[in-house]
PDB file of C-alpha atoms in Angstrom:
ATOM      1  CA  GLU A   1     120.995  88.083 268.949  1.00 64.00           C
ATOM      2  CA  ASP A   2     124.280  85.638 268.615  1.00 69.00           C
ATOM      3  CA  LYS A   3     126.461  86.237 271.249  1.00 81.00           C
ATOM      4  CA  VAL A   4     129.995  85.303 271.436  1.00 88.00           C
ATOM      5  CA  VAL A   5     131.866  84.023 275.116  1.00 91.00           C
ATOM      6  CA  GLN A   6     135.702  83.542 275.555  1.00 94.00           C
ATOM      7  CA  SER A   7     137.321  82.542 278.381  1.00 95.00           C
ATOM      8  CA  PRO A   8     139.208  82.959 280.375  1.00 94.00           C
ATOM      9  CA  LEU A   9     138.920  86.551 280.168  1.00 91.00           C
ATOM     10  CA  SER A  10     142.764  87.467 281.417  1.00 92.00           C
ATOM     11  CA  LEU A  11     145.215  84.857 282.192  1.00 95.00           C
ATOM     12  CA  VAL A  12     148.771  84.832 282.667  1.00 97.00           C
ATOM     13  CA  VAL A  13     151.189  82.380 282.555  1.00 97.00           C
ATOM     14  CA  HIS A  14     154.592  81.735 282.377  1.00 97.00           C
ATOM     15  CA  GLU A  15     156.894  81.804 279.950  1.00 97.00           C
ATOM     16  CA  GLY A  16     157.131  78.072 278.662  1.00 97.00           C
ATOM     17  CA  ASP A  17     154.008  76.884 279.052  1.00 97.00           C
ATOM     18  CA  THR A  18     151.238  75.716 277.239  1.00 97.00           C
ATOM     19  CA  VAL A  19     147.333  77.517 276.758  1.00 97.00           C
ATOM     20  CA  THR A  20     144.264  76.908 276.139  1.00 97.00           C
ATOM     21  CA  LEU A  21     141.916  79.466 275.357  1.00 98.00           C
ATOM     22  CA  ASN A  22     138.084  78.742 274.626  1.00 97.00           C
ATOM     23  CA  CYS A  23     135.433  80.435 272.816  1.00 96.00           C
ATOM     24  CA  SER A  24     131.873  79.115 272.594  1.00 94.00           C
ATOM     25  CA  TYR A  25     128.778  80.914 270.905  1.00 90.00           C
ATOM     26  CA  GLU A  26     125.279  81.040 270.487  1.00 87.00           C
ATOM     27  CA  VAL A  27     125.442  81.650 266.704  1.00 78.00           C
ATOM     28  CA  THR A  28     121.681  80.098 264.719  1.00 71.00           C
ATOM     29  CA  ASN A  29     123.269  80.200 261.785  1.00 77.00           C
ATOM     30  CA  PHE A  30     127.397  80.632 260.531  1.00 79.00           C
ATOM     31  CA  ARG A  31     130.248  80.603 257.569  1.00 76.00           C
ATOM     32  CA  SER A  32     133.404  80.461 259.525  1.00 82.00           C
ATOM     33  CA  LEU A  33     134.982  81.179 262.743  1.00 88.00           C
ATOM     34  CA  LEU A  34     138.082  83.287 263.120  1.00 87.00           C
ATOM     35  CA  TRP A  35     140.465  83.472 265.385  1.00 92.00           C
ATOM     36  CA  TYR A  36     142.277  87.225 265.776  1.00 90.00           C
ATOM     37  CA  LYS A  37     145.816  88.202 267.822  1.00 90.00           C
ATOM     38  CA  GLN A  38     145.004  91.621 268.831  1.00 82.00           C
ATOM     39  CA  GLU A  39     148.992  92.895 269.444  1.00 72.00           C
ATOM     40  CA  LYS A  40     149.372  96.377 268.636  1.00 60.00           C
ATOM     41  CA  LYS A  41     146.914  98.783 266.750  1.00 56.00           C
ATOM     42  CA  ALA A  42     144.916  95.691 265.491  1.00 60.00           C
ATOM     43  CA  PRO A  43     143.581  92.113 265.541  1.00 73.00           C
ATOM     44  CA  THR A  44     146.302  89.915 263.183  1.00 78.00           C
ATOM     45  CA  PHE A  45     144.469  86.643 261.743  1.00 78.00           C
ATOM     46  CA  LEU A  46     145.295  83.419 262.210  1.00 88.00           C
ATOM     47  CA  PHE A  47     143.140  81.012 261.873  1.00 86.00           C
ATOM     48  CA  MET A  48     139.628  80.357 259.784  1.00 84.00           C
ATOM     49  CA  LEU A  49     138.081  77.282 261.439  1.00 87.00           C
ATOM     50  CA  THR A  50     134.564  76.109 258.900  1.00 84.00           C
ATOM     51  CA  SER A  51     134.428  73.001 259.770  1.00 82.00           C
ATOM     52  CA  SER A  52     134.170  70.615 262.554  1.00 84.00           C
ATOM     53  CA  GLY A  53     137.040  68.429 263.899  1.00 85.00           C
ATOM     54  CA  ILE A  54     140.104  69.248 261.689  1.00 84.00           C
ATOM     55  CA  GLU A  55     142.848  71.347 263.323  1.00 89.00           C
ATOM     56  CA  LYS A  56     144.803  74.378 262.009  1.00 89.00           C
ATOM     57  CA  LYS A  57     148.344  74.974 262.537  1.00 90.00           C
ATOM     58  CA  SER A  58     150.807  77.954 262.366  1.00 89.00           C
ATOM     59  CA  GLY A  59     153.415  76.951 264.806  1.00 93.00           C
ATOM     60  CA  ARG A  60     153.077  76.955 267.967  1.00 96.00           C
ATOM     61  CA  LEU A  61     149.205  77.695 267.138  1.00 96.00           C
ATOM     62  CA  SER A  62     146.500  75.749 266.908  1.00 96.00           C
ATOM     63  CA  SER A  63     142.817  75.202 267.116  1.00 95.00           C
ATOM     64  CA  ILE A  64     139.898  73.354 266.656  1.00 94.00           C
ATOM     65  CA  LEU A  65     135.987  73.973 266.129  1.00 93.00           C
ATOM     66  CA  ASP A  66     133.629  71.963 267.364  1.00 91.00           C
ATOM     67  CA  LYS A  67     130.593  72.721 266.501  1.00 85.00           C
ATOM     68  CA  LYS A  68     127.996  70.260 267.837  1.00 86.00           C
ATOM     69  CA  GLU A  69     129.346  71.613 271.029  1.00 87.00           C
ATOM     70  CA  LEU A  70     129.559  75.410 270.107  1.00 90.00           C
ATOM     71  CA  PHE A  71     133.091  75.882 271.043  1.00 92.00           C
ATOM     72  CA  SER A  72     136.148  76.213 269.680  1.00 96.00           C
ATOM     73  CA  ILE A  73     140.001  76.300 270.834  1.00 97.00           C
ATOM     74  CA  LEU A  74     143.186  78.096 270.801  1.00 97.00           C
ATOM     75  CA  ASN A  75     145.969  76.558 271.769  1.00 97.00           C
ATOM     76  CA  ILE A  76     149.226  77.751 272.380  1.00 97.00           C
ATOM     77  CA  THR A  77     152.234  75.660 273.126  1.00 97.00           C
ATOM     78  CA  ALA A  78     155.676  77.575 274.758  1.00 97.00           C
ATOM     79  CA  THR A  79     154.610  80.430 275.014  1.00 97.00           C
ATOM     80  CA  GLN A  80     156.849  83.278 275.021  1.00 97.00           C
ATOM     81  CA  THR A  81     156.873  86.554 275.628  1.00 95.00           C
ATOM     82  CA  GLY A  82     155.600  87.991 272.599  1.00 93.00           C
ATOM     83  CA  ASP A  83     152.502  85.904 272.280  1.00 95.00           C
ATOM     84  CA  SER A  84     151.446  88.548 275.374  1.00 94.00           C
ATOM     85  CA  ALA A  85     148.150  89.625 273.285  1.00 91.00           C
ATOM     86  CA  VAL A  86     144.378  90.264 273.314  1.00 87.00           C
ATOM     87  CA  TYR A  87     142.869  86.873 271.681  1.00 93.00           C
ATOM     88  CA  LEU A  88     139.331  87.621 270.054  1.00 91.00           C
ATOM     89  CA  CYS A  89     136.920  85.134 269.072  1.00 92.00           C
ATOM     90  CA  ALA A  90     134.863  86.248 265.960  1.00 88.00           C
ATOM     91  CA  VAL A  91     131.844  84.874 264.091  1.00 85.00           C
ATOM     92  CA  GLU A  92     131.369  85.292 260.522  1.00 76.00           C
ATOM     93  CA  PRO A  93     127.682  85.547 259.211  1.00 69.00           C
ATOM     94  CA  PRO A  94     126.209  82.603 256.285  1.00 69.00           C
ATOM     95  CA  PHE A  95     126.436  85.423 253.689  1.00 60.00           C
ATOM     96  CA  GLY A  96     128.315  88.284 254.622  1.00 49.00           C
ATOM     97  CA  ASN A  97     126.084  90.842 254.648  1.00 47.00           C
ATOM     98  CA  GLU A  98     126.080  91.887 258.300  1.00 53.00           C
ATOM     99  CA  LYS A  99     129.175  92.117 260.960  1.00 61.00           C
ATOM    100  CA  LEU A 100     131.551  89.892 262.229  1.00 71.00           C
ATOM    101  CA  THR A 101     130.750  89.207 265.805  1.00 78.00           C
ATOM    102  CA  PHE A 102     133.632  89.488 268.025  1.00 81.00           C
ATOM    103  CA  GLY A 103     134.175  87.658 271.793  1.00 86.00           C
ATOM    104  CA  THR A 104     134.826  89.471 275.021  1.00 80.00           C
ATOM    105  CA  GLY A 105     138.523  88.927 274.620  1.00 88.00           C
ATOM    106  CA  THR A 106     140.970  86.944 276.358  1.00 92.00           C
ATOM    107  CA  ARG A 107     143.894  88.737 278.169  1.00 90.00           C
ATOM    108  CA  LEU A 108     147.603  86.674 278.079  1.00 94.00           C
ATOM    109  CA  THR A 109     150.525  87.838 280.269  1.00 95.00           C
ATOM    110  CA  ILE A 110     153.653  85.941 279.257  1.00 96.00           C
ATOM    111  CA  ILE A 111     156.020  86.669 282.075  1.00 96.00           C
ATOM    112  CA  PRO A 112     159.744  86.133 281.221  1.00 93.00           C
TER     113      PRO A 112
ATOM    114  CA  GLU B   1     123.779 105.482 274.692  1.00 49.00           C
ATOM    115  CA  THR B   2     126.785 103.591 275.456  1.00 60.00           C
ATOM    116  CA  GLY B   3     129.613 101.559 273.622  1.00 85.00           C
ATOM    117  CA  VAL B   4     130.496 102.254 269.725  1.00 89.00           C
ATOM    118  CA  THR B   5     127.643 103.430 268.056  1.00 91.00           C
ATOM    119  CA  GLN B   6     127.941 103.976 263.955  1.00 93.00           C
ATOM    120  CA  THR B   7     125.604 105.713 260.928  1.00 94.00           C
ATOM    121  CA  PRO B   8     124.285 104.808 258.668  1.00 93.00           C
ATOM    122  CA  ARG B   9     124.459 101.227 259.268  1.00 89.00           C
ATOM    123  CA  HIS B  10     123.515 100.569 255.126  1.00 90.00           C
ATOM    124  CA  LEU B  11     125.012 103.158 252.750  1.00 93.00           C
ATOM    125  CA  VAL B  12     123.855 102.594 248.744  1.00 93.00           C
ATOM    126  CA  MET B  13     126.109 105.195 247.246  1.00 92.00           C
ATOM    127  CA  GLY B  14     127.421 106.262 243.033  1.00 91.00           C
ATOM    128  CA  MET B  15     130.547 106.323 241.705  1.00 89.00           C
ATOM    129  CA  THR B  16     130.454 110.162 241.831  1.00 88.00           C
ATOM    130  CA  ASN B  17     128.612 110.578 245.200  1.00 89.00           C
ATOM    131  CA  LYS B  18     129.801 112.090 248.605  1.00 93.00           C
ATOM    132  CA  LYS B  19     129.364 110.535 251.889  1.00 95.00           C
ATOM    133  CA  SER B  20     130.208 110.514 255.216  1.00 96.00           C
ATOM    134  CA  LEU B  21     130.330 107.316 257.395  1.00 97.00           C
ATOM    135  CA  LYS B  22     130.298 108.351 261.495  1.00 97.00           C
ATOM    136  CA  CYS B  23     131.568 106.665 264.477  1.00 97.00           C
ATOM    137  CA  GLU B  24     131.313 107.521 267.764  1.00 96.00           C
ATOM    138  CA  GLN B  25     131.823 106.375 271.150  1.00 94.00           C
ATOM    139  CA  HIS B  26     130.936 106.678 274.811  1.00 90.00           C
ATOM    140  CA  LEU B  27     133.756 104.881 276.295  1.00 89.00           C
ATOM    141  CA  GLY B  28     136.264 107.522 277.160  1.00 91.00           C
ATOM    142  CA  HIS B  29     138.700 106.080 275.009  1.00 90.00           C
ATOM    143  CA  ASN B  30     142.064 107.785 273.471  1.00 90.00           C
ATOM    144  CA  ALA B  31     142.265 105.673 270.189  1.00 88.00           C
ATOM    145  CA  MET B  32     139.846 105.081 267.259  1.00 90.00           C
ATOM    146  CA  TYR B  33     140.283 103.005 264.612  1.00 88.00           C
ATOM    147  CA  TRP B  34     138.835 102.068 261.157  1.00 92.00           C
ATOM    148  CA  TYR B  35     138.393  98.772 259.742  1.00 89.00           C
ATOM    149  CA  LYS B  36     137.141  97.355 256.524  1.00 89.00           C
ATOM    150  CA  GLN B  37     135.803  93.933 256.206  1.00 82.00           C
ATOM    151  CA  SER B  38     135.302  92.688 252.497  1.00 77.00           C
ATOM    152  CA  ALA B  39     133.467  89.352 252.193  1.00 67.00           C
ATOM    153  CA  LYS B  40     135.812  85.942 252.004  1.00 60.00           C
ATOM    154  CA  LYS B  41     138.731  87.964 253.702  1.00 64.00           C
ATOM    155  CA  PRO B  42     139.551  89.175 257.243  1.00 63.00           C
ATOM    156  CA  LEU B  43     139.227  92.849 258.865  1.00 72.00           C
ATOM    157  CA  GLU B  44     141.356  94.709 257.131  1.00 79.00           C
ATOM    158  CA  LEU B  45     142.447  97.700 259.302  1.00 78.00           C
ATOM    159  CA  MET B  46     142.863 101.534 257.070  1.00 87.00           C
ATOM    160  CA  PHE B  47     143.420 104.102 259.669  1.00 87.00           C
ATOM    161  CA  VAL B  48     144.532 104.583 263.392  1.00 85.00           C
ATOM    162  CA  TYR B  49     144.134 107.419 265.998  1.00 88.00           C
ATOM    163  CA  ASN B  50     145.435 108.303 268.972  1.00 84.00           C
ATOM    164  CA  PHE B  51     144.577 111.533 271.146  1.00 82.00           C
ATOM    165  CA  LYS B  52     142.722 112.866 267.749  1.00 81.00           C
ATOM    166  CA  GLU B  53     145.678 112.432 265.337  1.00 82.00           C
ATOM    167  CA  GLN B  54     146.689 110.277 263.112  1.00 81.00           C
ATOM    168  CA  THR B  55     149.204 107.699 263.491  1.00 76.00           C
ATOM    169  CA  GLU B  56     148.269 104.943 260.743  1.00 72.00           C
ATOM    170  CA  ASN B  57     147.748 104.769 257.018  1.00 73.00           C
ATOM    171  CA  ASN B  58     147.362 101.447 255.695  1.00 71.00           C
ATOM    172  CA  SER B  59     148.521 102.830 252.593  1.00 79.00           C
ATOM    173  CA  VAL B  60     144.245 103.485 251.849  1.00 89.00           C
ATOM    174  CA  PRO B  61     143.497 104.939 248.506  1.00 92.00           C
ATOM    175  CA  SER B  62     143.405 108.729 248.839  1.00 92.00           C
ATOM    176  CA  ARG B  63     139.178 108.456 247.747  1.00 94.00           C
ATOM    177  CA  PHE B  64     138.882 107.404 251.601  1.00 95.00           C
ATOM    178  CA  SER B  65     139.822 110.646 253.821  1.00 94.00           C
ATOM    179  CA  PRO B  66     139.406 110.212 258.153  1.00 94.00           C
ATOM    180  CA  GLU B  67     138.677 113.033 259.987  1.00 95.00           C
ATOM    181  CA  CYS B  68     138.701 113.158 263.625  1.00 94.00           C
ATOM    182  CA  PRO B  69     137.491 116.266 265.616  1.00 93.00           C
ATOM    183  CA  ASN B  70     138.204 114.935 268.776  1.00 91.00           C
ATOM    184  CA  SER B  71     138.809 111.465 271.137  1.00 89.00           C
ATOM    185  CA  SER B  72     135.043 110.403 270.939  1.00 94.00           C
ATOM    186  CA  HIS B  73     133.448 111.049 267.014  1.00 96.00           C
ATOM    187  CA  LEU B  74     136.150 109.273 263.255  1.00 96.00           C
ATOM    188  CA  PHE B  75     134.827 110.395 260.564  1.00 97.00           C
ATOM    189  CA  LEU B  76     135.391 108.355 257.169  1.00 97.00           C
ATOM    190  CA  HIS B  77     134.736 110.637 254.490  1.00 96.00           C
ATOM    191  CA  LEU B  78     134.101 108.899 250.515  1.00 96.00           C
ATOM    192  CA  HIS B  79     134.119 109.931 247.446  1.00 93.00           C
ATOM    193  CA  THR B  80     134.543 109.041 243.767  1.00 93.00           C
ATOM    194  CA  LEU B  81     134.576 105.281 245.108  1.00 94.00           C
ATOM    195  CA  GLN B  82     134.613 102.426 243.448  1.00 93.00           C
ATOM    196  CA  PRO B  83     132.646  99.386 243.095  1.00 92.00           C
ATOM    197  CA  GLU B  84     135.092  97.055 244.648  1.00 91.00           C
ATOM    198  CA  ASP B  85     135.376  99.454 247.351  1.00 93.00           C
ATOM    199  CA  SER B  86     131.832  98.072 248.658  1.00 92.00           C
ATOM    200  CA  ALA B  87     132.231  96.310 251.984  1.00 90.00           C
ATOM    201  CA  LEU B  88     131.068  96.645 255.869  1.00 87.00           C
ATOM    202  CA  TYR B  89     133.192  99.485 257.239  1.00 92.00           C
ATOM    203  CA  LEU B  90     133.500  99.297 261.436  1.00 90.00           C
ATOM    204  CA  CYS B  91     135.248 101.265 263.485  1.00 92.00           C
ATOM    205  CA  ALA B  92     136.220 100.280 267.037  1.00 88.00           C
ATOM    206  CA  SER B  93     137.794 102.377 269.590  1.00 88.00           C
ATOM    207  CA  SER B  94     140.428 101.225 272.722  1.00 82.00           C
ATOM    208  CA  GLN B  95     141.904 102.813 275.870  1.00 81.00           C
ATOM    209  CA  ASP B  96     145.010 103.797 273.645  1.00 73.00           C
ATOM    210  CA  GLN B  97     146.686 102.111 270.971  1.00 64.00           C
ATOM    211  CA  ARG B  98     148.913  99.925 273.653  1.00 56.00           C
ATOM    212  CA  GLY B  99     148.892  96.197 272.659  1.00 47.00           C
ATOM    213  CA  THR B 100     147.321  95.462 275.484  1.00 48.00           C
ATOM    214  CA  ASP B 101     144.066  97.419 275.302  1.00 59.00           C
ATOM    215  CA  THR B 102     140.948  95.573 273.954  1.00 66.00           C
ATOM    216  CA  GLN B 103     139.254  97.239 271.125  1.00 72.00           C
ATOM    217  CA  TYR B 104     134.835  97.108 271.329  1.00 80.00           C
ATOM    218  CA  PHE B 105     133.664  97.505 267.746  1.00 82.00           C
ATOM    219  CA  GLY B 106     130.207  99.364 266.302  1.00 85.00           C
ATOM    220  CA  PRO B 107     128.063  97.283 264.407  1.00 81.00           C
ATOM    221  CA  GLY B 108     128.954  98.340 260.922  1.00 86.00           C
ATOM    222  CA  THR B 109     127.764 100.291 258.317  1.00 91.00           C
ATOM    223  CA  ARG B 110     127.130  98.021 255.349  1.00 88.00           C
ATOM    224  CA  LEU B 111     128.334 100.058 252.164  1.00 92.00           C
ATOM    225  CA  THR B 112     127.703  99.150 248.848  1.00 92.00           C
ATOM    226  CA  VAL B 113     129.402 101.121 245.611  1.00 93.00           C
ATOM    227  CA  LEU B 114     127.149 101.381 242.067  1.00 91.00           C
TER     228      LEU B 114
END
């Protein structure tokens, strides 16, 4: 069975700090790895990663996938209180016939 | 049984049929959600219920009709669907409808509309 593990489960940092969230997976085959920010009601899409070693950036957020070591990281620099959320990592199966496999999430709290 | 369960796991229906998707959570949560996952698209939020009250309808066509009889059960009634409605429909629940509550997802119902 596919498995996605995120660490840490919870993280509390001060505003302005840089954080790195980890996602490791045990998946035999997948089409993409997705990062979501779950802030209010529903996960908000952040990144879709399909190729190993290519960093994707969006403002203060960046993410990279390592298919050899089977993990992905999400970096947030110069954190702000608005970054407080649960960050979810998910793996998309190759043929779109099955559900996303979600990780447990990392609860990030930014202290002013 | 624990966690979030969904039935059926697979459903094939014609455009004139009426069917219902069922979601049940055994986590004591107060908020429940319906999502649509289409191929090559991120998750799309459809409906949110908090304490059995619908708090969000994300511009979903009326051919999708949700029902939440209690905090543990959520239904999605389907009628006169279109082929483009074929997708994976995911149910989720969380303790409350707050920003920091983790949502727990069910296995999904794979819907095919012919």
